CSV table of C-alpha atoms in Angstrom, one decimal:
chain,number,residue,atom,x,y,z
R,1,MET,CA,-10.9,-17.4,-2.8
R,2,ASN,CA,-12.6,-20.8,-3.5
R,3,CYS,CA,-15.7,-22.6,-1.5
R,4,GLU,CA,-13.1,-24.7,0.6
R,5,GLU,CA,-11.0,-21.6,1.8
R,6,ALA,CA,-14.7,-19.5,2.8
R,7,VAL,CA,-15.4,-22.4,4.7
R,8,LYS,CA,-12.3,-22.4,6.8
R,9,LEU,CA,-12.2,-18.4,6.9
R,10,MET,CA,-16.1,-18.5,7.9
R,11,ASP,CA,-15.5,-18.4,11.9
R,12,GLY,CA,-12.7,-16.1,11.3
R,13,TYR,CA,-15.6,-13.3,9.7
R,14,LEU,CA,-18.1,-13.9,11.7
R,15,ASP,CA,-15.9,-13.4,14.7
R,16,GLY,CA,-14.2,-10.1,13.3
R,17,GLU,CA,-10.7,-11.6,13.2
R,18,LEU,CA,-9.8,-11.1,9.8
R,19,ASP,CA,-7.7,-8.4,8.4
R,20,PRO,CA,-9.3,-5.7,6.2
R,21,ILE,CA,-8.2,-7.2,2.8
R,22,THR,CA,-9.3,-11.1,3.9
R,23,SER,CA,-12.3,-9.6,5.1
R,24,GLN,CA,-13.3,-7.9,1.7
R,25,THR,CA,-12.2,-11.2,-0.1
R,26,SER,CA,-14.3,-13.6,1.9
R,27,GLU,CA,-16.9,-10.9,1.8
R,28,GLN,CA,-17.1,-11.1,-2.2
R,29,HIS,CA,-16.9,-14.8,-2.4
R,30,LEU,CA,-20.2,-14.4,-0.5
R,31,ARG,CA,-21.7,-12.2,-2.7
R,32,ASP,CA,-21.2,-14.6,-5.5
R,33,CYS,CA,-21.5,-17.8,-4.1
R,34,SER,CA,-25.2,-19.1,-3.0
R,35,ASN,CA,-23.9,-21.8,-1.5
R,36,CYS,CA,-21.1,-20.4,0.7
R,37,ASP,CA,-23.3,-17.5,1.3
R,38,GLN,CA,-26.2,-19.7,2.7
R,39,ALA,CA,-23.9,-21.1,5.0
R,40,TYR,CA,-22.7,-17.8,6.1
R,41,LYS,CA,-26.6,-16.6,7.0
R,42,THR,CA,-27.3,-20.3,8.2
R,43,HIS,CA,-24.5,-19.9,10.5
R,44,GLY,CA,-24.6,-16.3,11.7
R,45,SER,CA,-28.4,-17.3,13.2
R,46,LEU,CA,-27.2,-19.7,14.8
R,47,ILE,CA,-24.3,-17.5,16.9
R,48,ARG,CA,-27.5,-15.2,17.8
R,49,ALA,CA,-29.5,-17.2,18.9
R,50,ILE,CA,-27.1,-18.8,20.9
R,51,GLY,CA,-26.2,-15.6,21.7
R,52,ASN,CA,-29.7,-14.4,22.7
R,53,ALA,CA,-31.3,-17.8,24.3
R,54,ALA,CA,-28.1,-18.5,26.3
R,55,PRO,CA,-28.4,-17.2,30.1
R,56,TYR,CA,-25.5,-14.8,31.4
R,57,TYR,CA,-24.3,-15.2,35.0
R,58,LYS,CA,-22.2,-13.2,37.1
R,59,ALA,CA,-20.1,-15.5,39.5
R,60,SER,CA,-21.4,-14.8,43.5
R,61,ALA,CA,-18.8,-13.4,46.0
R,62,GLU,CA,-19.2,-16.6,47.7
R,63,LEU,CA,-18.1,-18.5,44.4
R,64,ARG,CA,-15.2,-16.0,43.8
R,65,GLU,CA,-13.7,-16.5,46.8
R,66,GLN,CA,-13.8,-20.1,47.4
R,67,ILE,CA,-12.0,-19.9,43.8
R,68,ARG,CA,-9.7,-17.8,45.5
R,69,SER,CA,-9.5,-19.9,48.7
R,70,SER,CA,-8.5,-23.1,46.9
R,71,LEU,CA,-5.5,-21.0,44.9
R,72,ARG,CA,-4.5,-19.7,47.6
R,73,GLU,CA,-4.0,-23.3,49.5
R,74,GLU,CA,-3.1,-24.8,46.3
R,75,MET,CA,0.3,-22.3,45.9
R,76,ALA,CA,0.8,-22.3,49.3
R,77,ALA,CA,0.9,-26.5,49.8
R,78,ARG,CA,3.0,-26.7,46.3
R,79,PRO,CA,5.8,-23.9,46.1
R,80,MET,CA,8.2,-25.7,44.2
R,81,ARG,CA,5.6,-28.2,42.5
R,82,ASN,CA,6.4,-27.7,38.5
R,83,VAL,CA,2.8,-26.8,37.0
R,84,GLU,CA,4.0,-29.0,33.9
R,85,SER,CA,3.7,-31.7,36.2
R,86,ASP,CA,0.0,-31.4,37.4
R,87,VAL,CA,-1.2,-30.9,33.6
R,88,GLN,CA,-1.2,-34.5,32.7
R,89,PRO,CA,-3.3,-35.9,36.0
R,90,LEU,CA,-5.8,-33.3,35.0
R,91,PHE,CA,-6.3,-35.1,31.3
R,92,ARG,CA,-6.0,-38.6,32.7
R,93,ARG,CA,-8.7,-38.2,35.9
R,94,ARG,CA,-10.8,-36.7,33.4
R,95,GLN,CA,-11.0,-38.8,30.5
R,96,PRO,CA,-12.4,-42.2,31.8
R,97,GLY,CA,-15.1,-40.2,34.1
R,98,PRO,CA,-18.0,-38.8,33.3
R,99,ARG,CA,-18.5,-35.0,32.6
R,100,THR,CA,-18.4,-32.8,35.8
R,101,VAL,CA,-21.7,-30.6,36.1
R,102,LEU,CA,-21.1,-26.9,36.9
R,103,PHE,CA,-23.5,-25.6,39.4
R,104,GLY,CA,-24.1,-27.3,42.4
R,105,THR,CA,-20.5,-29.3,43.3
R,106,GLN,CA,-18.8,-29.2,45.3
R,107,TRP,CA,-16.1,-27.2,45.2
R,108,ASN,CA,-13.5,-28.9,47.6
R,109,TRP,CA,-12.2,-31.0,44.8
R,110,LEU,CA,-9.9,-28.1,43.8
R,111,SER,CA,-7.8,-28.9,46.2
R,112,LEU,CA,-7.3,-32.4,45.9
R,113,GLY,CA,-3.6,-33.4,45.2
R,114,GLY,CA,-4.5,-34.9,41.8
R,115,LEU,CA,-5.6,-32.0,40.2
R,116,GLY,CA,-3.1,-29.9,41.2
R,117,LEU,CA,-2.6,-25.7,40.7
R,118,ALA,CA,-2.9,-26.1,36.6
R,119,ALA,CA,-6.5,-27.8,37.1
R,120,ALA,CA,-7.5,-24.5,39.3
R,121,ILE,CA,-6.2,-22.2,37.0
R,122,ILE,CA,-7.3,-23.6,34.3
R,123,PHE,CA,-11.4,-24.0,36.2
R,124,ALA,CA,-11.1,-20.1,37.1
R,125,ALA,CA,-10.2,-19.6,33.6
R,126,ILE,CA,-13.4,-21.2,32.3
R,127,ILE,CA,-15.6,-19.8,34.8
R,128,ALA,CA,-13.9,-16.0,34.1
R,129,VAL,CA,-14.3,-16.7,30.4
R,130,ASN,CA,-18.3,-18.2,30.6
R,131,LEU,CA,-19.9,-16.2,33.2
R,132,VAL,CA,-18.7,-12.6,32.7
R,133,PRO,CA,-22.0,-10.2,31.5
R,134,ARG,CA,-22.4,-10.3,27.5
R,135,TRP,CA,-22.1,-6.1,27.9
R,136,GLN,CA,-17.9,-6.9,28.6
R,137,ARG,CA,-17.5,-8.8,25.4
R,138,PRO,CA,-16.2,-6.4,22.7
R,139,ALA,CA,-16.7,-9.1,19.6
R,140,ALA,CA,-20.0,-6.6,18.3
R,141,ASP,CA,-18.2,-3.7,18.3
R,142,GLN,CA,-15.1,-5.5,17.0
R,143,PHE,CA,-17.2,-7.3,14.2
R,144,LEU,CA,-18.0,-4.1,13.8
R,145,ALA,CA,-15.2,-2.4,13.3
R,146,THR,CA,-13.9,-5.2,10.4
R,147,GLN,CA,-16.7,-4.3,8.6
R,148,LEU,CA,-16.0,-0.4,8.9
R,149,ILE,CA,-12.5,-1.1,7.6
R,150,ALA,CA,-13.5,-3.0,4.9
R,151,SER,CA,-15.6,-0.6,3.7
R,152,HIS,CA,-13.2,2.1,3.6
R,153,VAL,CA,-10.6,0.0,2.0
R,154,ARG,CA,-13.0,-0.8,-0.7
R,155,SER,CA,-13.9,2.7,-1.4
R,156,LEU,CA,-10.3,3.7,-1.9
R,157,MET,CA,-9.2,0.5,-4.1
R,158,ALA,CA,-12.5,0.2,-6.2
R,159,ASN,CA,-12.7,3.4,-7.3
R,160,HIS,CA,-15.7,3.6,-5.5
R,161,LEU,CA,-15.3,6.9,-3.2
R,162,THR,CA,-18.6,8.5,-4.2
R,163,ASP,CA,-21.8,7.9,-6.0
R,164,VAL,CA,-22.7,11.7,-6.0
R,165,ALA,CA,-19.1,13.9,-5.9
R,166,SER,CA,-19.9,17.3,-5.3
R,167,SER,CA,-18.5,19.4,-2.3
R,168,ASP,CA,-21.6,21.3,-2.0
R,169,GLN,CA,-24.0,19.8,1.0
R,170,HIS,CA,-26.9,20.6,-0.8
R,171,THR,CA,-26.3,18.7,-3.4
R,172,VAL,CA,-25.0,15.9,-1.5
R,173,LYS,CA,-28.1,15.8,0.9
R,174,PRO,CA,-31.1,15.9,-1.5
R,175,TRP,CA,-29.5,12.8,-3.4
R,176,LEU,CA,-28.8,10.7,-0.2
R,177,ASP,CA,-32.1,11.8,1.9
R,178,ALA,CA,-33.9,10.4,-1.9
R,179,LYS,CA,-32.5,7.3,-1.2
R,180,LEU,CA,-32.0,6.2,2.5
R,181,ASP,CA,-35.3,5.8,5.2
R,182,PHE,CA,-33.4,8.5,7.1
R,183,ALA,CA,-32.1,12.0,6.5
R,184,PRO,CA,-28.5,12.6,7.8
R,185,ALA,CA,-27.1,16.0,8.3
R,186,VAL,CA,-24.3,17.1,5.9
R,187,VAL,CA,-21.9,20.1,6.4
R,188,ASP,CA,-19.1,21.4,4.7
R,189,LEU,CA,-15.9,21.8,6.9
R,190,ALA,CA,-13.8,23.1,4.0
R,191,SER,CA,-13.2,26.6,6.5
R,192,GLU,CA,-11.9,23.9,9.2
R,193,GLY,CA,-9.7,22.0,6.9
R,194,PHE,CA,-11.4,19.0,6.0
R,195,PRO,CA,-13.9,19.8,2.5
R,196,LEU,CA,-16.5,17.6,1.6
R,197,VAL,CA,-15.8,15.4,-1.1
R,198,GLY,CA,-19.5,13.9,-1.8
R,199,GLY,CA,-21.2,10.7,-0.5
R,200,ARG,CA,-22.1,7.4,-1.1
R,201,LEU,CA,-24.5,4.8,-0.2
R,202,ASP,CA,-22.9,1.4,2.1
R,203,TYR,CA,-24.0,-1.9,3.4
R,204,LEU,CA,-23.1,-2.4,6.7
R,205,ASP,CA,-24.4,-4.5,10.0
R,206,ASN,CA,-27.4,-5.8,8.0
R,207,ARG,CA,-28.9,-3.0,6.5
R,208,THR,CA,-28.3,0.4,3.8
R,209,VAL,CA,-26.1,3.2,5.5
R,210,ALA,CA,-25.3,7.0,4.4
R,211,ALA,CA,-21.2,7.7,4.2
R,212,LEU,CA,-20.4,11.1,3.8
R,213,VAL,CA,-16.8,11.4,2.5
R,214,TYR,CA,-14.3,14.2,3.5
R,215,GLN,CA,-10.7,14.8,2.9
R,216,ARG,CA,-8.1,15.8,5.1
R,217,ARG,CA,-5.2,16.8,2.9
R,218,LYS,CA,-3.9,13.8,1.1
R,219,HIS,CA,-6.4,11.3,3.3
R,220,PHE,CA,-10.4,10.6,3.3
R,221,ILE,CA,-12.3,10.0,5.9
R,222,ASN,CA,-15.3,7.9,5.6
R,223,LEU,CA,-18.1,8.8,7.8
R,224,PHE,CA,-20.6,6.6,8.0
R,225,VAL,CA,-24.6,7.3,9.4
R,226,TRP,CA,-27.4,5.6,10.4
R,227,PRO,CA,-30.4,6.4,13.0
R,228,ALA,CA,-29.2,5.5,16.9
R,229,ALA,CA,-30.5,2.5,18.7
R,230,PRO,CA,-32.3,3.9,21.7
R,231,ASP,CA,-30.3,1.7,23.8
R,232,ALA,CA,-27.0,3.1,22.2
R,233,THR,CA,-24.0,4.1,24.5
R,234,ARG,CA,-23.6,7.9,24.2
R,235,THR,CA,-19.9,7.9,25.2
R,236,PRO,CA,-17.5,8.2,22.2
R,237,LYS,CA,-14.8,6.0,21.7
R,238,ILE,CA,-12.1,5.5,19.6
R,239,ILE,CA,-10.4,2.3,18.3
R,240,THR,CA,-7.2,1.7,16.4
R,241,ARG,CA,-7.0,-1.0,14.3
R,242,GLN,CA,-4.0,-2.2,11.1
R,243,GLY,CA,-3.0,1.5,10.9
R,244,TYR,CA,-6.7,2.8,10.8
R,245,GLN,CA,-8.6,5.3,13.2
R,246,LEU,CA,-12.0,4.7,14.1
R,247,LEU,CA,-14.2,7.3,16.0
R,248,ASN,CA,-17.5,6.3,17.5
R,249,TRP,CA,-20.0,8.9,18.6
R,250,VAL,CA,-23.9,9.2,19.0
R,251,ASP,CA,-26.0,12.2,19.0
R,252,SER,CA,-29.9,12.1,19.6
R,253,ASP,CA,-30.8,10.9,16.3
R,254,PHE,CA,-27.8,9.0,14.1
R,255,ASP,CA,-25.0,6.6,15.1
R,256,TYR,CA,-21.8,8.0,13.5
R,257,TRP,CA,-18.4,6.1,12.6
R,258,ALA,CA,-15.5,8.1,11.1
R,259,VAL,CA,-12.8,6.0,9.5
R,260,SER,CA,-9.8,7.3,8.2
R,261,ASP,CA,-6.1,6.3,8.3
R,262,VAL,CA,-5.2,10.0,9.5
R,263,ASN,CA,-4.0,10.2,13.1
R,264,VAL,CA,-6.1,10.6,15.7
R,265,ASN,CA,-6.0,14.0,17.0
R,266,ASP,CA,-7.1,14.9,13.2
R,267,LEU,CA,-9.9,12.4,13.2
R,268,GLN,CA,-10.8,14.4,17.0
R,269,THR,CA,-10.8,17.7,15.3
R,270,PHE,CA,-12.9,16.7,12.6
R,271,LYS,CA,-15.7,14.9,14.7
R,272,GLU,CA,-15.6,18.3,17.1
R,273,GLN,CA,-16.4,20.4,14.1
R,274,PHE,CA,-19.1,17.9,12.7
R,275,ALA,CA,-21.0,17.7,15.5
R,276,ALA,CA,-20.5,21.5,16.4
R,277,GLN,CA,-22.2,22.2,12.9
R,278,THR,CA,-25.1,19.7,13.1
R,279,SER,CA,-26.0,20.3,16.5
R,280,HIS,CA,-27.8,23.6,15.0
R,281,HIS,CA,-29.5,21.5,12.6
């Protein structure tokens, strides 16, 4: 990958929209190219600054009712009107005039004949996208999921599955404890069908994390572990992307993400067995 390709993919990489292989290639280029890495950091900082500073508002009941009422009136007045015929007036009207102010403006223009049904639908969509609360947007989890899958794939492709290869939890845990600023629980689940393979260090979400490696028949499970944030969601969740299963859960101390190409039932069983063992630690 060259710099021109990296720049074109930068937005997709930041938004977690790239497939794992392309994401891994982009990540490798950023490590090798200081100019692109600096552009990536600057762009990421700008996105975070805007996200933290920009206010988000939930549309009031009155505003939602005004939009619904305008849509009903327009649909009743023009039941047979071709939507495409309404799109052109929308843009012809907008081009010469000043930009419309969103708040503090009269809403009865939605029902004017010059804008039509297409204008009402487009404007309602804009309201829905821009006024939903921040917590409803899945971008953060999706971006993290892309990183997790890329790390899982990279560990298999680069022959770097473990830094310390051992089925003995008393070997793996001290090694990780010495390298990290936290002490993750390590258990062997061989009797439950998930033998411990080893552990390694990984880097996710701007911090060093522990990666515990387990095996399920011919498949590997990467279990990524880091300290849980105070406001972390405690409800377990499963994400399926590009043939990989990701299972996330949080206990009183740690945030866990298990990633593998095993089926969902096997991954759920792994989580239950791991949680049962670590609850006694």
